[in-house]
């Protein structure tokens, strides 16, 4: 009985999980958002950093590749600078260096304002998250995660969804 | 005789706890896996290192053949790799300590603009040894074993790796980045170098 437990436990401890090469960050936000016409609003873009991974934060003071949001802003929509959350300080094992990173859930706020909603009253906001990830084994070349959200305008007198 | 009694759950839990304690004790007594791999199980030791010819920041060409007869410590890096940056000062210290013993040090920088390399690596860490520009990553890739994380690009596998090439051109030390056992101060590499220089 002890031998079986021992063998089972050793087998589990020796098993390494090989990371998938591009499965570092995923977009977990909604596909469609309602935004008021004219009034400034804030869009929350949600991402999930895969378990065991971290990505460099947006803070420029560090030498690494910072996380950025790149946007293809459609005409009629004004988008402000992305607002990133407070990063986590990560001490490198075996070194004195400290990294500024994002882990787990990442919410990026985008201030935006509809300037001209046009006839359709909808926008497709396309963008990408540019980031550089490391995990417990390696650091990886920068990746870029594309995302796309539909923005449906509503007048304030007619509440959105 | 009943095989299972009312005390079976308690006994079973006790064996599991005992097993966990034994395994934890064995793991604690076992030296670092990275160190073990390096000294005992590394299949890449003793094989001929790939040849290369790369320019430094000034355009001067460095050929692997010019390191024959010497020990060459090679670190494969990018300016944005945090572990490479953590090692860089210790590579310079190592070079200063060993250059009079026939040891050369060089960094192979992967796929970056040379002005960026000069600013973020050479000048930032005041490196006095050659930093070579591997513009397409092919040289870094040539060092990567085929069977290590095969789904990754070969040059990506080699980021933050350290090697020692012996005077006859054979690999004498090969260490891939393990962030769980990161050796920024190059203790294992220096230990191996000291053993080779005896």
Coordinates of C-alpha atoms in Angstrom, one line a residue:
Chain A
X1 CA 0.0 0.0 0.0
X2 CA 2.8 2.4 1.0
X3 CA 4.7 1.5 -2.2
X4 CA 1.7 2.3 -4.4
X5 CA 1.3 5.7 -2.7
X6 CA 5.0 6.4 -3.0
X7 CA 5.1 5.4 -6.7
X8 CA 2.0 7.4 -7.5
X9 CA 3.3 10.5 -5.7
X10 CA 6.7 10.3 -7.3
X11 CA 5.0 9.9 -10.7
X12 CA 2.9 13.0 -10.1
X13 CA 5.9 15.1 -8.9
X14 CA 8.1 14.2 -11.9
X15 CA 5.4 15.0 -14.4
X16 CA 6.2 18.3 -16.1
X17 CA 3.5 20.4 -17.7
X18 CA 4.9 21.6 -21.0
X19 CA 3.5 25.1 -21.7
X20 CA 1.6 25.7 -24.9
X21 CA 3.7 28.1 -27.0
X22 CA 1.1 30.8 -27.5
X23 CA -1.4 30.1 -24.8
X24 CA -0.1 32.7 -22.4
X25 CA -2.9 35.3 -22.4
X26 CA -6.5 35.2 -23.6
X27 CA -9.2 37.8 -24.0
X28 CA -12.0 37.1 -21.6
X29 CA -14.1 40.2 -22.1
X30 CA -17.5 40.5 -23.7
X31 CA -17.9 40.7 -27.4
X32 CA -20.5 43.5 -27.3
X33 CA -20.7 46.5 -25.1
X34 CA -23.4 49.3 -24.9
X35 CA -22.0 52.8 -24.7
X36 CA -23.9 56.1 -24.4
X37 CA -23.7 58.5 -27.3
X38 CA -21.7 61.7 -26.6
X39 CA -21.0 61.0 -23.0
X40 CA -17.6 59.8 -21.9
X41 CA -17.6 56.2 -20.9
X42 CA -15.1 53.6 -19.8
X43 CA -14.7 50.3 -21.5
X44 CA -13.2 47.4 -19.5
X45 CA -11.1 45.0 -21.5
X46 CA -10.6 41.8 -19.6
X47 CA -7.7 39.4 -20.1
X48 CA -6.6 36.2 -18.4
X49 CA -2.9 35.5 -18.0
X50 CA -2.5 31.7 -18.0
X51 CA -1.7 30.1 -14.7
X52 CA 2.0 29.9 -14.0
X53 CA 2.8 32.8 -16.4
X54 CA 3.3 36.5 -15.8
X55 CA 3.7 39.3 -18.3
X56 CA 5.7 42.5 -17.9
X57 CA 3.6 45.4 -16.7
X58 CA 3.1 48.7 -18.6
X59 CA 5.6 50.6 -16.4
X60 CA 8.3 52.1 -18.6
X61 CA 10.9 52.4 -15.9
X62 CA 11.9 48.8 -16.3
X63 CA 14.1 47.6 -19.1
X64 CA 11.8 44.9 -20.3
X65 CA 9.2 44.9 -23.0
X66 CA 6.2 46.7 -21.5
X67 CA 2.6 45.6 -22.1
X68 CA 0.7 47.8 -24.5
X69 CA -2.7 48.1 -25.9
X70 CA -2.7 48.9 -29.6
X71 CA -6.0 50.1 -31.1
X72 CA -7.4 50.6 -34.6
X73 CA -9.9 53.3 -33.6
X74 CA -12.8 53.7 -35.9
X75 CA -14.0 57.1 -37.2
X76 CA -16.5 58.7 -34.9
X77 CA -15.0 57.3 -31.8
X78 CA -12.4 58.9 -29.5
X79 CA -10.4 56.6 -27.3
X80 CA -8.1 57.8 -24.5
X81 CA -5.0 56.2 -23.1
X82 CA -5.5 52.8 -21.6
X83 CA -5.4 52.6 -17.8
X84 CA -3.7 49.5 -16.5
X85 CA -4.1 48.2 -13.0
X86 CA -1.4 48.3 -10.3
X87 CA 1.2 45.7 -11.1
X88 CA 2.7 43.1 -8.8
X89 CA 6.3 43.2 -7.8
X90 CA 8.0 39.9 -8.6
X91 CA 11.4 39.1 -7.1
X92 CA 13.6 37.1 -9.3
X93 CA 14.8 33.9 -7.6
X94 CA 18.5 33.9 -7.1
X95 CA 18.9 37.6 -7.9
X96 CA 18.2 41.0 -6.4
X97 CA 16.2 42.2 -9.4
X98 CA 12.5 42.9 -9.0
X99 CA 10.1 42.8 -11.9
X100 CA 6.8 44.6 -12.3
X101 CA 4.3 42.2 -13.7
X102 CA 0.7 41.3 -14.3
X103 CA -0.7 37.9 -13.4
X104 CA -4.0 36.1 -13.5
X105 CA -6.8 38.5 -14.4
X106 CA -5.9 41.8 -16.1
X107 CA -8.5 44.5 -16.6
X108 CA -7.5 47.5 -18.8
X109 CA -9.8 50.5 -18.8
X110 CA -10.3 52.5 -22.0
X111 CA -11.9 55.9 -21.7
X112 CA -13.9 56.5 -24.8
X113 CA -16.4 58.9 -26.2
X114 CA -18.7 58.7 -29.2
X115 CA -18.1 61.8 -31.4
X116 CA -20.3 60.7 -34.2
X117 CA -22.3 57.5 -34.1
X118 CA -23.2 57.7 -37.7
X119 CA -26.2 56.0 -39.2
X120 CA -25.7 52.5 -37.7
X121 CA -24.8 53.6 -34.2
X122 CA -22.4 50.8 -33.8
X123 CA -18.6 50.5 -33.8
X124 CA -16.2 47.7 -34.2
X125 CA -13.2 48.4 -32.0
X126 CA -10.2 46.2 -33.0
X127 CA -7.0 46.1 -31.1
X128 CA -4.3 43.9 -29.7
X129 CA -2.5 43.3 -26.5
X130 CA 1.3 43.4 -27.0
X131 CA 3.1 41.6 -24.2
X132 CA 6.1 39.6 -23.1
X133 CA 5.6 36.6 -20.9
X134 CA 7.7 34.4 -18.7
X135 CA 6.8 31.3 -16.7
X136 CA 8.7 29.1 -14.2
X137 CA 10.8 27.7 -17.0
X138 CA 11.5 30.3 -19.7
X139 CA 11.0 33.8 -21.0
X140 CA 9.3 34.0 -24.3
X141 CA 9.5 36.3 -27.3
X142 CA 6.9 39.1 -27.3
X143 CA 3.4 38.0 -28.4
X144 CA 0.5 40.0 -29.7
X145 CA -3.1 39.0 -28.9
X146 CA -5.8 40.4 -31.2
X147 CA -9.2 41.2 -29.9
X148 CA -12.4 42.8 -31.3
X149 CA -15.4 44.2 -29.5
X150 CA -18.6 45.6 -30.8
X151 CA -19.8 48.9 -29.3
X152 CA -23.5 49.6 -29.6
X153 CA -24.5 53.2 -29.0
X154 CA -27.6 54.2 -27.1
X155 CA -29.1 57.5 -26.2
X156 CA -29.2 58.3 -22.6
X157 CA -33.0 58.6 -22.7
X158 CA -33.1 55.0 -23.9
X159 CA -31.2 52.8 -21.5
X160 CA -28.8 50.3 -23.1
X161 CA -28.7 46.6 -22.4
Chain B
X1 CA -11.8 -11.6 9.1
X2 CA -13.1 -8.4 7.7
X3 CA -10.7 -6.7 5.3
X4 CA -12.2 -3.3 6.1
X5 CA -13.0 -2.3 9.6
X6 CA -14.4 0.9 11.2
X7 CA -10.8 2.0 11.7
X8 CA -9.9 1.7 8.0
X9 CA -10.3 5.5 7.1
X10 CA -8.1 6.5 10.0
X11 CA -5.4 4.0 9.1
X12 CA -5.6 5.0 5.4
X13 CA -5.2 8.7 6.2
X14 CA -2.2 7.9 8.4
X15 CA -0.4 6.0 5.7
X16 CA -1.0 8.9 3.3
X17 CA 0.4 11.4 5.7
X18 CA 3.4 9.2 6.3
X19 CA 4.0 8.8 2.6
X20 CA 3.9 12.5 2.1
X21 CA 6.4 13.1 4.9
X22 CA 8.8 10.5 3.4
X23 CA 8.5 11.9 -0.1
X24 CA 9.1 15.4 1.2
X25 CA 12.1 14.3 3.1
X26 CA 13.6 12.6 0.0
X27 CA 12.9 15.6 -2.2
X28 CA 14.6 17.9 0.4
X29 CA 17.7 15.7 0.5
X30 CA 18.0 15.6 -3.3
X31 CA 20.3 18.3 -4.7
X32 CA 18.9 20.8 -7.2
X33 CA 17.5 19.1 -10.3
X34 CA 19.2 21.7 -12.5
X35 CA 22.6 21.0 -11.0
X36 CA 22.1 17.3 -11.2
X37 CA 21.1 17.5 -14.9
X38 CA 24.2 19.5 -15.6
X39 CA 26.7 17.2 -14.0
X40 CA 25.3 13.8 -14.5
X41 CA 22.6 13.6 -17.1
X42 CA 23.2 16.4 -19.6
X43 CA 23.4 14.6 -23.0
X44 CA 24.9 17.7 -24.7
X45 CA 28.2 17.6 -22.9
X46 CA 31.1 16.5 -24.9
X47 CA 29.5 17.1 -28.3
X48 CA 31.0 19.6 -30.8
X49 CA 29.6 23.0 -30.5
X50 CA 28.1 24.5 -33.6
X51 CA 30.4 26.9 -35.5
X52 CA 29.4 30.5 -36.1
X53 CA 30.5 33.8 -37.4
X54 CA 28.8 36.9 -36.1
X55 CA 29.5 40.7 -36.0
X56 CA 29.8 42.7 -32.9
X57 CA 28.4 46.2 -32.6
X58 CA 31.2 47.7 -34.6
X59 CA 30.8 45.2 -37.4
X60 CA 33.9 43.2 -36.5
X61 CA 33.4 39.6 -37.3
X62 CA 33.9 36.9 -34.6
X63 CA 34.4 33.3 -35.7
X64 CA 34.0 30.3 -33.4
X65 CA 37.3 29.0 -34.8
X66 CA 39.2 31.9 -33.1
X67 CA 38.2 30.5 -29.7
X68 CA 40.0 27.2 -30.3
X69 CA 42.5 26.5 -27.6
X70 CA 40.6 28.6 -25.1
X71 CA 37.5 28.3 -23.0
X72 CA 34.6 30.3 -24.2
X73 CA 31.6 31.2 -21.9
X74 CA 28.6 32.0 -24.1
X75 CA 25.4 33.6 -22.9
X76 CA 22.4 33.9 -25.3
X77 CA 20.4 37.0 -24.5
X78 CA 18.0 39.8 -25.5
X79 CA 17.9 43.2 -24.0
X80 CA 14.3 42.6 -22.7
X81 CA 15.0 39.3 -21.0
X82 CA 14.9 40.0 -17.3
X83 CA 17.1 37.0 -16.4
X84 CA 19.7 38.0 -19.0
X85 CA 19.8 41.4 -17.4
X86 CA 20.2 39.9 -14.0
X87 CA 23.2 37.8 -15.2
X88 CA 24.9 40.5 -17.2
X89 CA 26.8 42.1 -14.3
X90 CA 28.0 38.7 -13.2
X91 CA 29.2 37.9 -16.7
X92 CA 31.3 41.0 -16.6
X93 CA 32.7 40.1 -13.2
X94 CA 33.4 36.6 -14.5
X95 CA 35.2 37.9 -17.5
X96 CA 37.4 40.2 -15.4
X97 CA 38.2 37.3 -13.0
X98 CA 39.0 34.7 -15.7
X99 CA 40.3 36.6 -18.7
X100 CA 43.9 36.1 -17.7
X101 CA 43.3 32.3 -17.4
X102 CA 42.5 31.8 -21.1
X103 CA 38.8 32.2 -20.7
X104 CA 36.8 34.3 -23.1
X105 CA 33.2 35.5 -22.5
X106 CA 30.7 36.6 -25.1
X107 CA 27.0 37.3 -25.4
X108 CA 25.0 36.3 -28.5
X109 CA 22.1 38.8 -28.8
X110 CA 19.1 37.5 -30.6
X111 CA 17.3 39.4 -33.3
X112 CA 17.7 43.0 -32.0
X113 CA 18.8 46.3 -33.4
X114 CA 22.4 46.9 -32.6
X115 CA 21.8 50.4 -31.3
X116 CA 19.3 49.0 -28.8
X117 CA 21.8 46.4 -27.8
X118 CA 24.5 49.1 -27.3
X119 CA 22.2 51.2 -25.1
X120 CA 20.4 48.5 -23.1
X121 CA 23.1 45.9 -22.8
X122 CA 26.7 47.0 -23.6
X123 CA 26.5 50.5 -22.1
X124 CA 24.0 49.8 -19.4
X125 CA 26.2 47.0 -17.9
X126 CA 29.5 48.4 -19.1
X127 CA 30.4 45.2 -20.8
X128 CA 34.0 44.8 -21.9
X129 CA 33.6 41.5 -23.7
X130 CA 32.2 41.0 -27.2
X131 CA 28.4 41.2 -27.7
X132 CA 27.6 39.6 -31.0
X133 CA 24.5 40.3 -33.1
X134 CA 22.6 37.2 -34.2
X135 CA 20.3 39.2 -36.5
X136 CA 18.1 36.3 -37.6
X137 CA 18.5 34.0 -34.5
X138 CA 20.0 31.2 -36.6
X139 CA 23.2 30.9 -34.5
X140 CA 21.2 30.8 -31.2
X141 CA 18.9 28.2 -32.8
X142 CA 21.8 26.1 -33.9
X143 CA 22.7 25.5 -30.2
X144 CA 19.2 24.3 -29.3
X145 CA 18.6 20.6 -28.8
X146 CA 15.8 19.3 -31.0
X147 CA 14.1 17.4 -28.2
X148 CA 13.8 20.3 -25.7
X149 CA 10.3 22.0 -25.9
X150 CA 10.0 21.1 -29.5
X151 CA 7.0 23.3 -30.1
X152 CA 9.0 26.4 -29.4
X153 CA 11.2 28.2 -31.9
X154 CA 14.8 27.0 -31.4
X155 CA 16.2 30.4 -30.8
X156 CA 13.4 31.0 -28.2
X157 CA 14.5 27.8 -26.3
X158 CA 18.0 29.2 -26.0
X159 CA 17.1 32.6 -24.4
X160 CA 19.2 33.1 -21.2
X161 CA 21.1 29.8 -21.8
X162 CA 24.7 29.5 -20.7
X163 CA 27.4 27.4 -22.3
X164 CA 31.1 26.7 -21.9
X165 CA 32.9 25.6 -25.0
X166 CA 36.2 23.9 -24.4
X167 CA 39.5 24.4 -26.2
X168 CA 38.8 21.6 -28.6
X169 CA 35.4 23.0 -29.5
X170 CA 33.3 20.7 -27.4
X171 CA 30.5 21.7 -25.1
X172 CA 31.6 21.4 -21.5
X173 CA 28.7 23.1 -19.8
X174 CA 25.1 23.6 -21.0
X175 CA 22.4 25.3 -18.9
X176 CA 19.0 26.4 -20.1
X177 CA 17.0 28.9 -18.1
X178 CA 15.1 27.5 -15.2
X179 CA 13.5 30.4 -13.4
X180 CA 12.8 28.2 -10.4
X181 CA 16.5 27.6 -10.0
X182 CA 17.9 30.7 -11.4
X183 CA 21.6 31.1 -11.0
X184 CA 22.2 34.8 -11.7
X185 CA 25.6 34.8 -10.1
X186 CA 26.7 31.9 -12.3
X187 CA 27.8 29.7 -9.4
X188 CA 27.3 26.4 -11.2
X189 CA 29.0 27.7 -14.3
X190 CA 32.0 29.0 -12.3
X191 CA 32.2 25.8 -10.4
X192 CA 32.4 23.9 -13.7
X193 CA 34.9 26.4 -15.1
X194 CA 37.2 26.0 -12.1
X195 CA 37.1 22.2 -12.5
X196 CA 38.0 22.5 -16.2
X197 CA 40.8 24.9 -15.5
X198 CA 42.5 22.6 -12.9

